[in-house]
Each structure stands twice: as C-alpha cells, then as structure tokens.
Short mmCIF file of C-alpha atoms and ligand atoms in Angstrom, two decimals:
data_model
loop_
_atom_site.label_atom_id
_atom_site.label_comp_id
_atom_site.label_asym_id
_atom_site.label_seq_id
_atom_site.Cartn_x
_atom_site.Cartn_y
_atom_site.Cartn_z
CA MET X 1 54.67 28.69 -37.97
CA GLN X 2 57.79 29.76 -39.84
CA PRO X 3 59.36 33.15 -39.45
CA GLY X 4 58.45 35.38 -42.36
CA VAL X 5 55.02 33.79 -42.78
CA THR X 6 53.62 34.57 -39.37
CA PRO X 7 50.11 36.00 -39.77
CA ALA X 8 49.72 39.68 -38.88
CA LEU X 9 47.00 38.99 -36.33
CA PRO X 10 47.05 36.62 -33.34
CA PRO X 11 44.79 33.54 -33.25
CA VAL X 12 41.35 33.84 -31.65
CA GLN X 13 39.97 31.40 -29.07
CA ILE X 14 36.30 30.70 -29.76
CA LEU X 15 34.66 28.48 -27.13
CA GLY X 16 38.03 26.84 -26.52
CA VAL X 17 38.85 26.30 -30.21
CA ARG X 18 41.84 28.18 -31.66
CA VAL X 19 40.99 29.83 -34.96
CA ASP X 20 43.91 31.30 -36.88
CA ALA X 21 43.47 34.88 -38.06
CA VAL X 22 44.76 34.43 -41.60
CA THR X 23 43.87 35.80 -45.02
CA TYR X 24 43.84 33.65 -48.17
CA ASP X 25 47.27 35.06 -49.06
CA GLU X 26 48.72 34.17 -45.66
CA ALA X 27 47.24 30.67 -45.85
CA ILE X 28 48.86 30.13 -49.27
CA ASP X 29 52.20 31.49 -47.96
CA LEU X 30 52.08 29.08 -45.03
CA ILE X 31 51.29 26.18 -47.34
CA GLY X 32 54.30 27.13 -49.47
CA SER X 33 56.59 27.23 -46.46
CA TRP X 34 55.35 23.83 -45.26
CA ILE X 35 55.89 22.25 -48.67
CA GLN X 36 59.50 23.47 -48.52
CA GLN X 37 59.90 22.22 -44.96
CA ARG X 38 58.23 18.83 -45.72
CA GLY X 39 57.01 17.03 -42.56
CA PRO X 40 53.22 16.59 -42.07
CA HIS X 41 51.04 19.69 -41.58
CA GLN X 42 47.30 19.63 -41.06
CA ILE X 43 44.81 22.34 -42.02
CA ALA X 44 41.22 22.41 -40.76
CA THR X 45 38.49 24.56 -42.34
CA ALA X 46 36.39 25.29 -39.26
CA ASN X 47 32.88 26.65 -38.89
CA PRO X 48 30.45 26.88 -35.95
CA GLU X 49 29.48 23.20 -36.40
CA PHE X 50 33.15 22.29 -35.82
CA VAL X 51 33.30 24.40 -32.68
CA MET X 52 30.14 22.84 -31.26
CA ALA X 53 31.28 19.31 -32.19
CA ALA X 54 34.56 20.04 -30.37
CA GLN X 55 32.58 20.88 -27.19
CA ARG X 56 31.14 17.35 -27.16
CA ASP X 57 34.02 15.38 -28.62
CA PRO X 58 37.40 15.64 -26.87
CA GLY X 59 39.12 13.67 -29.65
CA PHE X 60 37.99 16.18 -32.28
CA ARG X 61 38.92 19.05 -29.93
CA ARG X 62 42.46 17.67 -29.64
CA VAL X 63 42.74 17.28 -33.42
CA LEU X 64 41.72 20.91 -33.98
CA ALA X 65 44.11 22.11 -31.26
CA ALA X 66 46.97 20.17 -32.82
CA ALA X 67 46.22 21.33 -36.40
CA ASP X 68 48.94 23.57 -37.82
CA LEU X 69 46.32 25.88 -39.25
CA CYS X 70 42.64 26.22 -38.40
CA VAL X 71 40.95 28.71 -40.74
CA ALA X 72 37.57 30.41 -40.32
CA ASP X 73 35.49 28.74 -43.03
CA GLY X 74 32.17 29.88 -41.55
CA VAL X 75 31.06 33.49 -41.27
CA GLY X 76 29.72 32.68 -37.78
CA LEU X 77 33.32 32.51 -36.58
CA LEU X 78 34.00 36.06 -37.82
CA TRP X 79 30.92 37.26 -35.95
CA ALA X 80 31.97 35.39 -32.79
CA ALA X 81 35.50 36.84 -32.93
CA ARG X 82 34.09 40.39 -33.21
CA ARG X 83 31.69 39.73 -30.38
CA LEU X 84 34.58 38.49 -28.22
CA GLY X 85 36.57 41.64 -28.96
CA ALA X 86 38.98 40.04 -31.46
CA THR X 87 39.45 40.10 -35.23
CA LEU X 88 39.51 37.49 -37.95
CA PRO X 89 40.57 39.28 -41.15
CA GLU X 90 38.43 37.32 -43.60
CA ARG X 91 36.56 34.12 -44.20
CA VAL X 92 38.86 31.45 -45.65
CA THR X 93 36.73 28.66 -47.08
CA GLY X 94 37.89 25.27 -48.31
CA SER X 95 35.79 25.82 -51.45
CA ASP X 96 37.59 29.07 -52.32
CA LEU X 97 41.04 28.08 -51.05
CA THR X 98 41.07 24.97 -53.28
CA PRO X 99 41.08 26.84 -56.64
CA LEU X 100 43.52 29.45 -55.27
CA LEU X 101 45.79 26.64 -54.16
CA ALA X 102 45.51 25.00 -57.59
CA GLN X 103 46.51 28.31 -59.21
CA GLU X 104 49.57 28.64 -56.97
CA ALA X 105 50.34 24.93 -57.41
CA SER X 106 50.45 25.28 -61.20
CA ARG X 107 52.87 28.22 -60.86
CA ARG X 108 55.14 26.51 -58.35
CA GLY X 109 54.93 22.89 -59.48
CA TRP X 110 53.17 21.56 -56.38
CA ARG X 111 51.41 18.23 -56.91
CA LEU X 112 47.86 17.88 -55.60
CA TYR X 113 46.00 14.73 -54.57
CA LEU X 114 42.20 14.90 -54.36
CA LEU X 115 40.69 12.35 -51.98
CA GLY X 116 37.01 11.88 -51.09
CA ALA X 117 33.52 12.86 -52.30
CA ALA X 118 31.21 10.59 -54.32
CA PRO X 119 32.77 8.39 -57.04
CA GLY X 120 33.88 10.50 -60.01
CA VAL X 121 33.63 13.86 -58.25
CA ALA X 122 37.32 14.16 -57.27
CA GLU X 123 38.21 13.23 -60.86
CA GLN X 124 35.85 15.88 -62.29
CA THR X 125 37.31 18.42 -59.87
CA ALA X 126 40.82 17.55 -61.03
CA ARG X 127 39.84 17.99 -64.71
CA LEU X 128 38.25 21.35 -63.92
CA LEU X 129 41.28 22.60 -61.99
CA GLU X 130 43.59 21.39 -64.79
CA ALA X 131 41.49 23.20 -67.40
CA GLN X 132 41.66 26.40 -65.33
CA ASN X 133 45.38 26.04 -64.60
CA PRO X 134 47.38 24.70 -67.53
CA GLY X 135 50.37 22.70 -66.33
CA LEU X 136 48.77 21.83 -62.98
CA ARG X 137 50.18 18.54 -61.70
CA ILE X 138 47.55 16.20 -60.22
CA ALA X 139 49.28 13.42 -58.28
CA GLY X 140 46.07 11.39 -58.01
CA VAL X 141 42.35 11.30 -57.38
CA TYR X 142 40.35 8.74 -55.42
CA ALA X 143 36.88 8.73 -53.90
CA GLY X 144 38.14 6.49 -51.08
CA SER X 145 36.27 6.24 -47.79
CA PRO X 146 36.82 7.40 -44.22
CA ALA X 147 36.12 3.80 -43.02
CA GLU X 148 39.03 2.57 -40.88
CA ALA X 149 38.99 -0.82 -42.64
CA GLU X 150 40.05 0.89 -45.87
CA ALA X 151 42.56 3.27 -44.36
CA SER X 152 45.77 1.30 -44.83
CA ALA X 153 45.10 0.69 -48.55
CA ILE X 154 44.24 4.36 -49.07
CA VAL X 155 47.30 5.54 -47.13
CA GLN X 156 49.53 3.32 -49.30
CA ARG X 157 47.91 4.58 -52.47
CA VAL X 158 48.29 8.26 -51.54
CA ALA X 159 51.81 7.86 -50.14
CA ALA X 160 52.92 6.13 -53.36
CA ALA X 161 51.70 9.12 -55.41
CA ARG X 162 53.94 11.44 -53.33
CA PRO X 163 51.79 14.59 -53.51
CA ASP X 164 52.78 17.91 -51.93
CA VAL X 165 49.21 18.68 -50.91
CA LEU X 166 46.39 16.27 -50.04
CA LEU X 167 42.82 17.60 -50.05
CA VAL X 168 40.42 15.35 -48.15
CA ALA X 169 36.67 15.72 -48.81
CA TYR X 170 35.10 13.26 -46.38
CA GLY X 171 33.10 15.87 -44.46
CA ALA X 172 33.79 16.94 -40.89
CA PRO X 173 34.83 15.61 -38.47
CA ALA X 174 35.65 12.36 -40.35
CA GLN X 175 38.18 14.02 -42.70
CA ASP X 176 40.02 15.83 -39.90
CA LEU X 177 40.18 12.75 -37.66
CA TRP X 178 41.38 10.70 -40.64
CA ILE X 179 44.17 13.17 -41.46
CA ALA X 180 45.26 13.34 -37.81
CA ARG X 181 45.33 9.56 -37.52
CA HIS X 182 47.15 8.85 -40.77
CA GLY X 183 49.13 12.05 -41.36
CA ALA X 184 52.46 10.64 -40.18
CA ALA X 185 52.17 7.54 -42.39
CA LEU X 186 51.09 9.52 -45.46
CA GLY X 187 54.30 11.54 -45.68
CA VAL X 188 52.48 14.47 -47.33
CA PRO X 189 53.65 17.96 -46.25
CA VAL X 190 50.20 19.62 -46.34
CA MET X 191 46.86 17.89 -45.71
CA MET X 192 43.60 19.81 -45.61
CA GLY X 193 40.03 18.76 -44.87
CA VAL X 194 37.81 20.53 -47.43
CA GLY X 195 34.27 19.21 -46.75
CA GLY X 196 31.96 19.76 -49.71
CA ALA X 197 34.53 21.76 -51.74
CA PHE X 198 34.74 19.29 -54.65
CA ASP X 199 30.91 19.11 -54.81
CA HIS X 200 30.77 22.91 -54.93
CA LEU X 201 33.50 23.26 -57.55
CA VAL X 202 31.96 20.84 -60.04
CA GLY X 203 28.39 21.86 -59.24
CA VAL X 204 27.22 18.52 -57.77
CA GLN X 205 26.09 20.63 -54.84
CA ARG X 206 25.10 24.21 -55.60
CA ARG X 207 26.84 26.76 -53.41
CA ALA X 208 25.04 29.87 -52.22
CA PRO X 209 25.32 32.73 -54.75
CA ALA X 210 27.89 35.42 -53.92
CA TRP X 211 25.23 37.90 -52.78
CA VAL X 212 23.80 35.38 -50.30
CA GLN X 213 27.33 34.83 -48.94
CA ARG X 214 27.80 38.61 -48.72
CA VAL X 215 24.72 39.06 -46.54
CA HIS X 216 25.98 36.19 -44.37
CA LEU X 217 23.10 33.81 -45.15
CA GLU X 218 24.98 30.88 -46.67
CA TRP X 219 23.89 28.78 -43.69
CA LEU X 220 20.21 29.52 -44.53
CA PHE X 221 20.79 28.64 -48.19
CA ARG X 222 22.27 25.31 -47.09
CA LEU X 223 19.33 24.63 -44.80
CA VAL X 224 16.85 25.23 -47.64
CA THR X 225 18.79 23.32 -50.34
CA GLN X 226 19.98 20.48 -48.08
CA PRO X 227 17.16 20.21 -45.52
CA TRP X 228 18.53 16.90 -44.21
CA ARG X 229 21.27 18.96 -42.58
CA TRP X 230 18.79 20.53 -40.15
CA ARG X 231 19.94 18.44 -37.23
CA ARG X 232 23.59 19.40 -37.80
CA GLN X 233 22.58 23.01 -38.24
CA LEU X 234 21.01 23.07 -34.78
CA ALA X 235 24.61 23.68 -33.82
CA LEU X 236 24.22 27.25 -35.15
CA PRO X 237 21.73 28.66 -32.61
CA ARG X 238 23.57 26.75 -29.87
CA PHE X 239 26.82 28.33 -31.03
CA VAL X 240 25.31 31.84 -31.02
CA TRP X 241 23.90 31.30 -27.53
CA ALA X 242 27.19 29.96 -26.17
CA VAL X 243 29.19 32.87 -27.67
CA LEU X 244 26.73 35.43 -26.29
CA ARG X 245 27.32 34.01 -22.82
CA GLN X 246 31.11 34.38 -23.13
CA PRO X 247 32.73 37.46 -21.64
CA ARG X 248 34.20 39.82 -24.25
CA ALA X 249 37.99 40.15 -24.18
CA VAL X 250 37.64 43.95 -24.04
CA GLU X 251 35.34 43.68 -21.03
CA THR X 252 37.73 41.45 -19.14
CA ARG X 253 40.68 43.85 -19.49
CA PRO X 254 41.50 45.76 -16.24
N1 UDP N 1 31.87 12.01 -48.14
C1 UDP N 1 32.70 10.97 -48.54
N2 UDP N 1 32.65 9.79 -47.86
C2 UDP N 1 31.82 9.61 -46.79
C3 UDP N 1 30.99 10.69 -46.37
C4 UDP N 1 31.05 11.88 -47.08
O1 UDP N 1 33.47 11.12 -49.48
O2 UDP N 1 31.80 8.52 -46.23
C5 UDP N 1 31.93 13.29 -48.89
C6 UDP N 1 30.63 13.72 -49.53
O3 UDP N 1 30.47 13.08 -50.80
C7 UDP N 1 30.86 15.22 -49.67
C8 UDP N 1 31.73 15.54 -48.48
O4 UDP N 1 32.21 14.32 -47.98
O5 UDP N 1 31.59 15.50 -50.85
C9 UDP N 1 31.00 16.22 -47.32
O6 UDP N 1 30.45 17.37 -47.73
P1 UDP N 1 29.71 18.35 -46.72
O7 UDP N 1 29.18 19.46 -47.55
O8 UDP N 1 28.75 17.59 -45.87
O9 UDP N 1 30.96 18.85 -45.88
P2 UDP N 1 30.98 19.43 -44.39
O10 UDP N 1 29.83 20.39 -44.28
O11 UDP N 1 30.87 18.26 -43.49
O12 UDP N 1 32.32 20.08 -44.30
#
C-alpha cells in the first residue's frame, strides 16, 4: 500500500485469511492511488463464505492472500474480528462500493468496465450509474463468462477498452480466480470481484432492506429470498463454530 493511503487500522487475520481494516473512504483512496500507479491491483469483497472456501481450497486461499485489498463485505467478518480481539471499522460491500466508486470516477475521469452477470444486466447497471453520475465514462460492458475457454477473447476485449477499473460480477470464487489468473494480461490498474452487485443495483435481485442489514440479518434475508443458496450458506454456522474455537488475540497476550 502507498504511503499516505495506509489504513489507520492493521489488517485482521480471520481463520488464516487477511481482511483489511478499511473504511469506504480508505478503499476509494487506495483505488485512486493504484490508478495513478498503474500496474495490476486486485480487490476481493470477502464474507464468511469466502473464508470457509479458503479453508478447503488452497488456490483460492493464495488468491485472497495475494490480493492487494481484501475488504469485509460480510457482517460476519466484523463479528469475528471483534471476537478475536481486533477491529474492522465498517462493512465495505461490493454493492455499496460500486456506486461510490462510480461517483468518484465521474469526478476524476476514471473509466469503468462492467464485466459479468446475466446478459443485459451489466449494461443496465452502466446506464443507471451514468444517470446518477453525469459525465461518468464507461469503458465497456459485457456479460462474458468465467469459462476458461472464453477467457482469451474476453481479456482481449477488456484490454482493448483500456479501463482504469474493472468490476467482475461472476460470483465467488470464480471472479477472484479469474482476476488473479488474467490480471497481468488485462493491464487494468484496479480489478474488483463484486458478486451480485450489478443484480442488486438494477433490482434483478432484491437486496435486504437497510433495517435488515442494520440488525445484521442480511444472510437470513438471502436464505429466504434465494433458498437455493442454502448449501453455500451452511458455511455460516461452520464459520461461527470455527471462530469460536479460535483463541482471542487479547487472551493470548502475556
Ligand atoms: N454469474 C455470471 N456468470 C456465471 C455465474 C454467475 O455472470 O457463470 C453472475 C450472476 O449472474 C450474478 C453473479 O455472478 O450476477 C453472482 O452473484 P452472487 O449473488 O451469487 O454473488 P456471490 O454471493 O457469489 O458473491
């Protein structure tokens, strides 16, 4: 991380996964510094499902460890940090960071590329962000696919558009593995996996209302509205159990 944009708090290790203790403002500042610096930078929007997937999948674990920024997208990570005697200042979700990034991008002339989601959704997201941020420069939109067979064509397409920021909505861990594998060839300074952010922004997938998020039950809302996720959401009780078995940092101090 660059001097001047170092987050106030140190990163937190949660079950072996480094989660960066940043606020939305710090995340945007880092993105700005990386766009100036150029060179590829990867951002992951982690939640407990990520952390549990990283326990089983060493490749995904390595990708998260190598990411330049790993933000706490899920409230479960804030709980785990507290439980382990550490602090994450706030939840930083891909769904909320995307419009903030678009706002900053329109002020500073950054060009965004929206990749992923069902056909038409990235395009609708781009139109929405443009309507909210006059002057926003969209370098391109493409539904694409995380399939390896299509990767080289997609990499060429994105690289030719020369965006400053690439948002990839393929879902985790596919989007994060894809960015890690192709980041060097893409030549984009900032690449972020954003999961269902485009779906949330255009309303294809309803996001939990603000009050449900406030009482930390977004995971329950998702389980009820997207019941097919139940198997993935089994990661949540496993995550809680694994964190409860970890020693707290404060307890391990002499
Ligand atoms: N998706 C995609 N291609 C695929 C699989 C998924 O573009 O082959 C998109 C899907 O349309 C959705 C997003 O990836 O927009 C995944 O959203 P989800 O809410 O599942 O994100 P996660 O919880 O995995 O971060």
